[in-house]
Short mmCIF file of N, CA and C in Angstrom, two decimals:
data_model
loop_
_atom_site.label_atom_id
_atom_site.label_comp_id
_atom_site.label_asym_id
_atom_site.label_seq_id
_atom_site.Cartn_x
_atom_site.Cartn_y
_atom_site.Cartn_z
N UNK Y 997 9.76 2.72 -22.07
CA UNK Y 997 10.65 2.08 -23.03
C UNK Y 997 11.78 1.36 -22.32
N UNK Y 998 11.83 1.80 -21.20
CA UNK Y 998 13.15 1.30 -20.76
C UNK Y 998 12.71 1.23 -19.08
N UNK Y 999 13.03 0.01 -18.07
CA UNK Y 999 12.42 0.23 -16.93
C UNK Y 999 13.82 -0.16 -15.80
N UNK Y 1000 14.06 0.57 -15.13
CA UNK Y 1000 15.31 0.30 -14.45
C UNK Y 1000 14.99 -0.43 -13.18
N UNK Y 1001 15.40 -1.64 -12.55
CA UNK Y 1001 15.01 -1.83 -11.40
C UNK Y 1001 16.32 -2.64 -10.20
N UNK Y 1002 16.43 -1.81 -9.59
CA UNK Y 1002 17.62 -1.71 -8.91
C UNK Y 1002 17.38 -2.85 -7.07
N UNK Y 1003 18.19 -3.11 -6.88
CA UNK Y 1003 18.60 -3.96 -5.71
C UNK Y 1003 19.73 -4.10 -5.21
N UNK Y 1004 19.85 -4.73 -4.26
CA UNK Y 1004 21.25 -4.69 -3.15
C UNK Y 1004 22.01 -3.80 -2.18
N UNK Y 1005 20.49 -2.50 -1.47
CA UNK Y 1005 20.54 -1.87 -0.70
C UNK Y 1005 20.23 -2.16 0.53
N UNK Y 1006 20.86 -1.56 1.31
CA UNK Y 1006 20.70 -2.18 2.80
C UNK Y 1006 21.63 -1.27 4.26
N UNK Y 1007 21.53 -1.88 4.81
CA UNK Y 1007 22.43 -1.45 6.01
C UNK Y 1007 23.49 -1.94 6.27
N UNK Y 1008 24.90 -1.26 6.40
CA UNK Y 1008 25.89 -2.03 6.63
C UNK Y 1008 27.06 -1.33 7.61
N UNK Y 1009 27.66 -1.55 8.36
CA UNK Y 1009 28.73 -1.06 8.92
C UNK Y 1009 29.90 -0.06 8.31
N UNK Y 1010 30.63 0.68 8.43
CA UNK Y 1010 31.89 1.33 8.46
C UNK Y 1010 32.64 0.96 7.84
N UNK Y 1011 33.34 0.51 6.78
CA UNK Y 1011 34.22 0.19 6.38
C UNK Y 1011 33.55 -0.97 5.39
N UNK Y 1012 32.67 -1.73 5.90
CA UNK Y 1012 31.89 -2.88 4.30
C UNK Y 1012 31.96 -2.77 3.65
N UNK Y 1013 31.28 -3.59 3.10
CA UNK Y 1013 31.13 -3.82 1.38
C UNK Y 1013 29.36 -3.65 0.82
N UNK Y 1014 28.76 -3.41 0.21
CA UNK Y 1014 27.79 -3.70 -0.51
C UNK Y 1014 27.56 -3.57 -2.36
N UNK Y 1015 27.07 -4.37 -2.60
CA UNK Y 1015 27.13 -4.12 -4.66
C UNK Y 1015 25.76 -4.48 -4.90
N UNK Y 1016 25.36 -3.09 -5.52
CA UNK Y 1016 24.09 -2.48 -6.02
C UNK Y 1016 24.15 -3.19 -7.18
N UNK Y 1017 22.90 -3.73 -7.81
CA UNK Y 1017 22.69 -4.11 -9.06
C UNK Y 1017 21.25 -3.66 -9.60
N UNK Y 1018 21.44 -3.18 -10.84
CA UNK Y 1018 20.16 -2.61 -11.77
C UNK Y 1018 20.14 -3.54 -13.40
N UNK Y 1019 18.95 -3.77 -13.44
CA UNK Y 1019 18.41 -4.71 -14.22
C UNK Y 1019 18.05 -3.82 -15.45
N UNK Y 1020 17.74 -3.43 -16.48
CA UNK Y 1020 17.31 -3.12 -17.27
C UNK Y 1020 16.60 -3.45 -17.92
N UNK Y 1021 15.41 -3.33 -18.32
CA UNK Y 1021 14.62 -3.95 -19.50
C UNK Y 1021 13.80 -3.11 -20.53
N UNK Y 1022 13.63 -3.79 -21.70
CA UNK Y 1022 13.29 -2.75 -22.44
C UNK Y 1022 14.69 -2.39 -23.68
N UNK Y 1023 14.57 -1.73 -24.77
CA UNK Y 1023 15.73 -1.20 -25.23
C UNK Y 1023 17.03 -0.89 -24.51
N UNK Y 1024 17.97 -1.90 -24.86
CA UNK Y 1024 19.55 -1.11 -24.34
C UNK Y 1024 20.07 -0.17 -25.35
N UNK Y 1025 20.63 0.99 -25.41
CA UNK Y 1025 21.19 1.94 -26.23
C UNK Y 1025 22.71 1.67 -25.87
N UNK Y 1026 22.89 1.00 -27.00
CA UNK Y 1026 24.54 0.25 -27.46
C UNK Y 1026 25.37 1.73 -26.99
N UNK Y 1027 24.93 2.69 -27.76
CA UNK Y 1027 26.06 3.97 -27.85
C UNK Y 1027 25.70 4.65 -26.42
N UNK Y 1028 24.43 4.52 -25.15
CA UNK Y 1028 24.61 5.05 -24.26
C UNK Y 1028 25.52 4.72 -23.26
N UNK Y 1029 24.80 5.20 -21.85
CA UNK Y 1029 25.52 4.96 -20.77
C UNK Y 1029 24.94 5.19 -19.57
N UNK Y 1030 24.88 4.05 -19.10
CA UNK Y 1030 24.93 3.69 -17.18
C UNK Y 1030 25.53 4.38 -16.04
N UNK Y 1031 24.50 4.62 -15.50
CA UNK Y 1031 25.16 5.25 -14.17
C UNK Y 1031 25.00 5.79 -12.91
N UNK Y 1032 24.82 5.68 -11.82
CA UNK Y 1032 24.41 5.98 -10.52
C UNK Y 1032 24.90 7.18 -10.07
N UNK Y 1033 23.48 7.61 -9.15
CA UNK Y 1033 23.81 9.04 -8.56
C UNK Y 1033 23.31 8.70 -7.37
N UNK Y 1034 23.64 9.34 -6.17
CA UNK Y 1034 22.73 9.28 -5.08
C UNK Y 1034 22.56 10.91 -4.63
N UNK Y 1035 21.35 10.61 -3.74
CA UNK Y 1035 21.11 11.84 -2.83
C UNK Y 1035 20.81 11.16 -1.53
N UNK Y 1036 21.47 12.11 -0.53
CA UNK Y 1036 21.34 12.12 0.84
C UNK Y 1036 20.48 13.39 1.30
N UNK Y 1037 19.49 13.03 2.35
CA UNK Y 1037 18.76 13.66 2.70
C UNK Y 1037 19.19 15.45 3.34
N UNK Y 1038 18.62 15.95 2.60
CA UNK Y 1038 19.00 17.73 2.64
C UNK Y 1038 20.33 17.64 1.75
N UNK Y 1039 20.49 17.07 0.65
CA UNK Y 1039 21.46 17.12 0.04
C UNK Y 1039 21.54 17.24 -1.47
N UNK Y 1040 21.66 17.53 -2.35
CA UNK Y 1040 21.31 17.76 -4.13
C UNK Y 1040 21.79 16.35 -4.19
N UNK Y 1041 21.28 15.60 -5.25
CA UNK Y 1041 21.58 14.58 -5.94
C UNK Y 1041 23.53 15.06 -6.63
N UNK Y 1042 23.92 13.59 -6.30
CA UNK Y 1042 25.31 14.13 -7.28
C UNK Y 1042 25.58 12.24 -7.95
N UNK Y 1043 26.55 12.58 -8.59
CA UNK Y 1043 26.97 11.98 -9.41
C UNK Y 1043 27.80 10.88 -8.83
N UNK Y 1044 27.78 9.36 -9.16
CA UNK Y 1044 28.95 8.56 -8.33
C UNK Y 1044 29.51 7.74 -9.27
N UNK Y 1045 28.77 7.32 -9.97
CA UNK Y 1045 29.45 6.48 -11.21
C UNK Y 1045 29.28 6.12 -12.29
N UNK Y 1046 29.96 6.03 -13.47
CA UNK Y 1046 29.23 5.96 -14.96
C UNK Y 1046 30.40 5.14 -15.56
N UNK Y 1047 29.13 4.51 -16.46
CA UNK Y 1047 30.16 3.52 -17.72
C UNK Y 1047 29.29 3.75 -19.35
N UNK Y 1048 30.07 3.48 -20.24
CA UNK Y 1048 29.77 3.68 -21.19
C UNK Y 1048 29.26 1.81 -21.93
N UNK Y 1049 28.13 1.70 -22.49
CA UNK Y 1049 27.72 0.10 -22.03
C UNK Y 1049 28.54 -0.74 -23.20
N UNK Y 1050 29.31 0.09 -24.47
CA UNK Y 1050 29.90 -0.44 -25.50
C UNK Y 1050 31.15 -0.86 -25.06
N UNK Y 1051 31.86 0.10 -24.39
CA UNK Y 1051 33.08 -0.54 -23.98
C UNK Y 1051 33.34 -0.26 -22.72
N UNK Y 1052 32.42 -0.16 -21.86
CA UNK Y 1052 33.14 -0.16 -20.68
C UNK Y 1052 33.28 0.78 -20.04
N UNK Y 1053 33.87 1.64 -20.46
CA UNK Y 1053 34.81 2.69 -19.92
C UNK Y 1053 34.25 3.84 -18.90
N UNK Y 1054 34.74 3.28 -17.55
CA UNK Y 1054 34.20 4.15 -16.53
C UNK Y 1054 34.41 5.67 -16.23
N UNK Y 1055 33.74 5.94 -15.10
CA UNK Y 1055 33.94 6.99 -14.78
C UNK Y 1055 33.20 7.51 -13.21
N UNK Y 1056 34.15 8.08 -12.58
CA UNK Y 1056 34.22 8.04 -11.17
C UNK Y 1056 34.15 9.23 -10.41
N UNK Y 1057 33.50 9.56 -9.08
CA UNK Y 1057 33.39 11.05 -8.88
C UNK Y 1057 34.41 10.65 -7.63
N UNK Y 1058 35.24 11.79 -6.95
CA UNK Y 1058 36.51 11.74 -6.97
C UNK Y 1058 36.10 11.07 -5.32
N UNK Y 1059 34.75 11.46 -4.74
CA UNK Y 1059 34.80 10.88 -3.59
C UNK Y 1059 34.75 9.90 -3.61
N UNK Y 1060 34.50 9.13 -4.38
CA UNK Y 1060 33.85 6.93 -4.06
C UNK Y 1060 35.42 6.99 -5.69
N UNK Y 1061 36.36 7.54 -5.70
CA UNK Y 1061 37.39 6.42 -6.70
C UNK Y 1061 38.18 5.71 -5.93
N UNK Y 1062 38.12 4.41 -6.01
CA UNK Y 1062 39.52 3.56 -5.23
C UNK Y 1062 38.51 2.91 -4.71
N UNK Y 1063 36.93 3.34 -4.27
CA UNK Y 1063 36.55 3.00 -3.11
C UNK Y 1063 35.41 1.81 -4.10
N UNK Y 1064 34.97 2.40 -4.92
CA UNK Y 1064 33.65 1.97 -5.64
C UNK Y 1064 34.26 1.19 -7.09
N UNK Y 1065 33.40 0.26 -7.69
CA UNK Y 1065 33.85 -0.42 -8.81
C UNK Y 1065 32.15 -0.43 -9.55
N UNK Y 1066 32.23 0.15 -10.97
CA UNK Y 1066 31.17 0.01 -12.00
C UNK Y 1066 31.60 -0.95 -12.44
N UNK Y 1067 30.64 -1.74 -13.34
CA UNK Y 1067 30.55 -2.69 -14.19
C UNK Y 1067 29.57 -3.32 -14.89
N UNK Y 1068 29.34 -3.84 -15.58
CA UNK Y 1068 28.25 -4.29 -16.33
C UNK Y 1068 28.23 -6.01 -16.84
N UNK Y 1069 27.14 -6.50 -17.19
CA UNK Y 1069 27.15 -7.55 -17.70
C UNK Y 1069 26.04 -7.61 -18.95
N UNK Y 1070 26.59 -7.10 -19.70
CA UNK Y 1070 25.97 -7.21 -21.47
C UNK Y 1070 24.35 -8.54 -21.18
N UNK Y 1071 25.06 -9.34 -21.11
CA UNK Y 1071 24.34 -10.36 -21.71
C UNK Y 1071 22.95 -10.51 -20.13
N UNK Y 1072 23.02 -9.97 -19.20
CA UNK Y 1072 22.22 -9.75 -18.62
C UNK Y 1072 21.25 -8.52 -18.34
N UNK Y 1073 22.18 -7.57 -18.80
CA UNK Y 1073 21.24 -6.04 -19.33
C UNK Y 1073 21.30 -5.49 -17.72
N UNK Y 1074 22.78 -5.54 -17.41
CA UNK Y 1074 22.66 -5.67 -15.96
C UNK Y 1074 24.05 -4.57 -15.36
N UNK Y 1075 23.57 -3.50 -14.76
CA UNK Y 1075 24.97 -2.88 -14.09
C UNK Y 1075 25.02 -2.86 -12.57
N UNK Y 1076 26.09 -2.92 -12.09
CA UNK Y 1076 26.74 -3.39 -11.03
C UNK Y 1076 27.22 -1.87 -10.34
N UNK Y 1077 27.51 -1.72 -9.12
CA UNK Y 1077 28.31 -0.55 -8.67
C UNK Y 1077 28.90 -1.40 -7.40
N UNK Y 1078 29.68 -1.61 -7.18
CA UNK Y 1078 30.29 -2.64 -5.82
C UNK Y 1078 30.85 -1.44 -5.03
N UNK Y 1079 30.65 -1.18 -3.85
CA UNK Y 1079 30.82 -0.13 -3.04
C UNK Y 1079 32.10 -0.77 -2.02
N UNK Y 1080 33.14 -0.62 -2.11
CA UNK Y 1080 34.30 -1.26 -0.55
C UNK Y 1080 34.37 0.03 0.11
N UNK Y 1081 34.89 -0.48 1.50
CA UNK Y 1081 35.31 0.67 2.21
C UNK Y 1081 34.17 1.72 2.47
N UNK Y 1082 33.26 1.30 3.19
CA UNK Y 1082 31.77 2.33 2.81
C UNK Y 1082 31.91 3.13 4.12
N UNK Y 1083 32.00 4.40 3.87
CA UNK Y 1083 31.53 5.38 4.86
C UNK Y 1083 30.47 6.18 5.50
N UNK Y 1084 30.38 6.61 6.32
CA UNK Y 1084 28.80 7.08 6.73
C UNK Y 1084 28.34 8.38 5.85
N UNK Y 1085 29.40 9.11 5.03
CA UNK Y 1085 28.99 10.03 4.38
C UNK Y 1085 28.36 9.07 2.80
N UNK Y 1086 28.48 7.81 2.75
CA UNK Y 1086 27.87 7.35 1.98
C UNK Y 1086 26.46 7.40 2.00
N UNK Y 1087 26.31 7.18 3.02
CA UNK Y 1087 24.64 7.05 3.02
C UNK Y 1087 23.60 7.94 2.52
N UNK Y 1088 22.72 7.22 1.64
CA UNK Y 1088 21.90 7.55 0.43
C UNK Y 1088 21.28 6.94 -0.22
N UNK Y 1089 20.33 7.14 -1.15
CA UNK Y 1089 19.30 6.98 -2.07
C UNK Y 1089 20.12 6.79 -3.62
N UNK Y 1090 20.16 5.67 -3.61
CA UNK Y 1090 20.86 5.21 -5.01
C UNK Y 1090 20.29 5.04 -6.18
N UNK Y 1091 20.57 5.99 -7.14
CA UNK Y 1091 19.52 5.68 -8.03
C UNK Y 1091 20.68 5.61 -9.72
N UNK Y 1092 19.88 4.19 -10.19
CA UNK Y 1092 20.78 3.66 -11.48
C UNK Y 1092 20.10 4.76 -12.54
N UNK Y 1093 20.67 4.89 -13.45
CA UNK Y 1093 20.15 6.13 -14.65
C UNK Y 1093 20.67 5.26 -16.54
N UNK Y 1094 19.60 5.77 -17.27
CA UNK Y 1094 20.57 5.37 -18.52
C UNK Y 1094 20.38 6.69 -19.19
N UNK Y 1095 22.03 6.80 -19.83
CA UNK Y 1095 21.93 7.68 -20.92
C UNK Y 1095 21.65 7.59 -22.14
N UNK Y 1096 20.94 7.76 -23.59
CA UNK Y 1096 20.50 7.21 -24.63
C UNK Y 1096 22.00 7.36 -25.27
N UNK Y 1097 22.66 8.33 -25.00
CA UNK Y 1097 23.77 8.74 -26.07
C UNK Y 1097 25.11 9.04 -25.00
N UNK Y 1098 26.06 8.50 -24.59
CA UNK Y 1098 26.83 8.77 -23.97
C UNK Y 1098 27.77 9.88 -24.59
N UNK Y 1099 27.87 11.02 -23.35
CA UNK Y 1099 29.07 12.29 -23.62
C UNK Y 1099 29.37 12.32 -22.69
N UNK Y 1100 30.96 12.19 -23.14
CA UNK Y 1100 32.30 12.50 -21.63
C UNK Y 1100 31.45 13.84 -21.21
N UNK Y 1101 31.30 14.91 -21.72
CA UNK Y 1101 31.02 16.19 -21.08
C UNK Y 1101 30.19 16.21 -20.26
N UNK Y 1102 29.13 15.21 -20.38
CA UNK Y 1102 27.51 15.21 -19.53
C UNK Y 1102 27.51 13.93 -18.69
N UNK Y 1103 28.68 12.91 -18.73
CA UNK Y 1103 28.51 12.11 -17.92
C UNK Y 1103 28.14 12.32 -16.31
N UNK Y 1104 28.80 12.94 -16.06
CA UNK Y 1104 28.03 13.66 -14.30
C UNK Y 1104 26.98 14.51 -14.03
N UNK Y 1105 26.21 14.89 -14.95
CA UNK Y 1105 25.04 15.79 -14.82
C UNK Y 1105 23.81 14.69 -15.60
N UNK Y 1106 23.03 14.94 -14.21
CA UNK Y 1106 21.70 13.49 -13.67
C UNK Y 1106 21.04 14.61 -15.08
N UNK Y 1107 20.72 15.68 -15.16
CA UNK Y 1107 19.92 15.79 -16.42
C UNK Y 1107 19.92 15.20 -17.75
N UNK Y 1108 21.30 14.87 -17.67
CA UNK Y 1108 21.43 14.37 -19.13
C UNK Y 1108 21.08 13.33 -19.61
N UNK Y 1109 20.32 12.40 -18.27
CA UNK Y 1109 19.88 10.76 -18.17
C UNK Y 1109 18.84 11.25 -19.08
N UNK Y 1110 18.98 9.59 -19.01
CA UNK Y 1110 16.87 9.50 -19.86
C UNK Y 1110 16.05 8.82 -19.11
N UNK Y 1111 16.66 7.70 -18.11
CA UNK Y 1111 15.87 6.99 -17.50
C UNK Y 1111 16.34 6.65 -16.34
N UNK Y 1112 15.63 6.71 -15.36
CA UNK Y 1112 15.72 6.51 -13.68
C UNK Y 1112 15.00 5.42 -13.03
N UNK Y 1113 15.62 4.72 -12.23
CA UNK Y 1113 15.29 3.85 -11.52
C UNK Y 1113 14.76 3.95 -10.17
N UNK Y 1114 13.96 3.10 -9.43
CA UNK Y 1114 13.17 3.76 -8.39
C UNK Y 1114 14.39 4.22 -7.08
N UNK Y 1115 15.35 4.00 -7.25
CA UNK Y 1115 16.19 3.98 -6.47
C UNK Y 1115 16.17 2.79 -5.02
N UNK Y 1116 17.71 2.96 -4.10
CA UNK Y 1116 17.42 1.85 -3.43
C UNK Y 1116 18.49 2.44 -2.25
N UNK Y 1117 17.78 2.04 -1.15
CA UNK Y 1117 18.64 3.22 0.19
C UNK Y 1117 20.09 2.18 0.82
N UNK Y 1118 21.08 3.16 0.39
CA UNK Y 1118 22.20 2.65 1.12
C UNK Y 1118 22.53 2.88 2.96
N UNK Y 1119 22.57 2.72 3.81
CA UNK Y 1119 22.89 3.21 5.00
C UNK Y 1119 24.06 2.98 5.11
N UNK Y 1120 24.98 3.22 6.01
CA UNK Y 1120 26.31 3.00 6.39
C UNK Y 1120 26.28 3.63 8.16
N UNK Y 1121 26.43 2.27 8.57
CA UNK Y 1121 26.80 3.14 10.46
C UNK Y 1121 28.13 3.19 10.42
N UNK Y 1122 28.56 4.08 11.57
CA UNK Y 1122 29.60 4.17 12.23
C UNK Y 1122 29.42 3.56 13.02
#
């Protein structure tokens, strides 16, 4: 119903920049919500960023705030995560998620998604 397909992973230096983008197609759920998690290898998946697709309204896990910017573009069915300042503890397997029904309470727990994207590998050297 819904197929996520994500791009703008790569390798980048210490301190860069890179901005992930996921495409959506298929049903958008007005009242859900967008949002990326990564996992690093020997590491649980966690939570990095979420928006709600009606208005916006983000939400940030405390390691990537200041550092990372969500965003969306409606009319392209399209979310954004712009990464500055990238560190080597960044490095990971990025994967975009939609929620059918957005809740502040479940925004950081990957179970509460409905749909996953194949993900897309960030590196970061020192």
């Amino acid at each position: 119903q819904v197929q996520l397909v994500e791009s703008g992973g790569g390798l980048v230096q210490a301190g860069g920049s890179l901005r992930l983008s996921c495409a959506a197609t298929g049903r958008i759920f007005t009242s859900g919500g967008m949002g990326w998690f990564r996992q690093a290898p020997g590491k649980e998946r966690e939570f990095v960023a979420a928006l709600t697709w009606s208005a916006g309204t983000t939400y940030y896990a405390n390691s990537v705030a200041g550092r990372f910017s969500i965003s969306r573009d409606t009319a392209e069915n399209t979310v954004y995560l712009q990464m500055n300042s990238l560190k080597p503890e960044d490095t990971a397997v990025y994967y975009c998620a939609v929620e059918r029904l957005f809740r502040t309470t479940t925004v950081r727990v990957g179970a509460s998604y409905d749909y996953w994207g194949q993900g897309t590998q960030v590196t970061v050297s020192s």
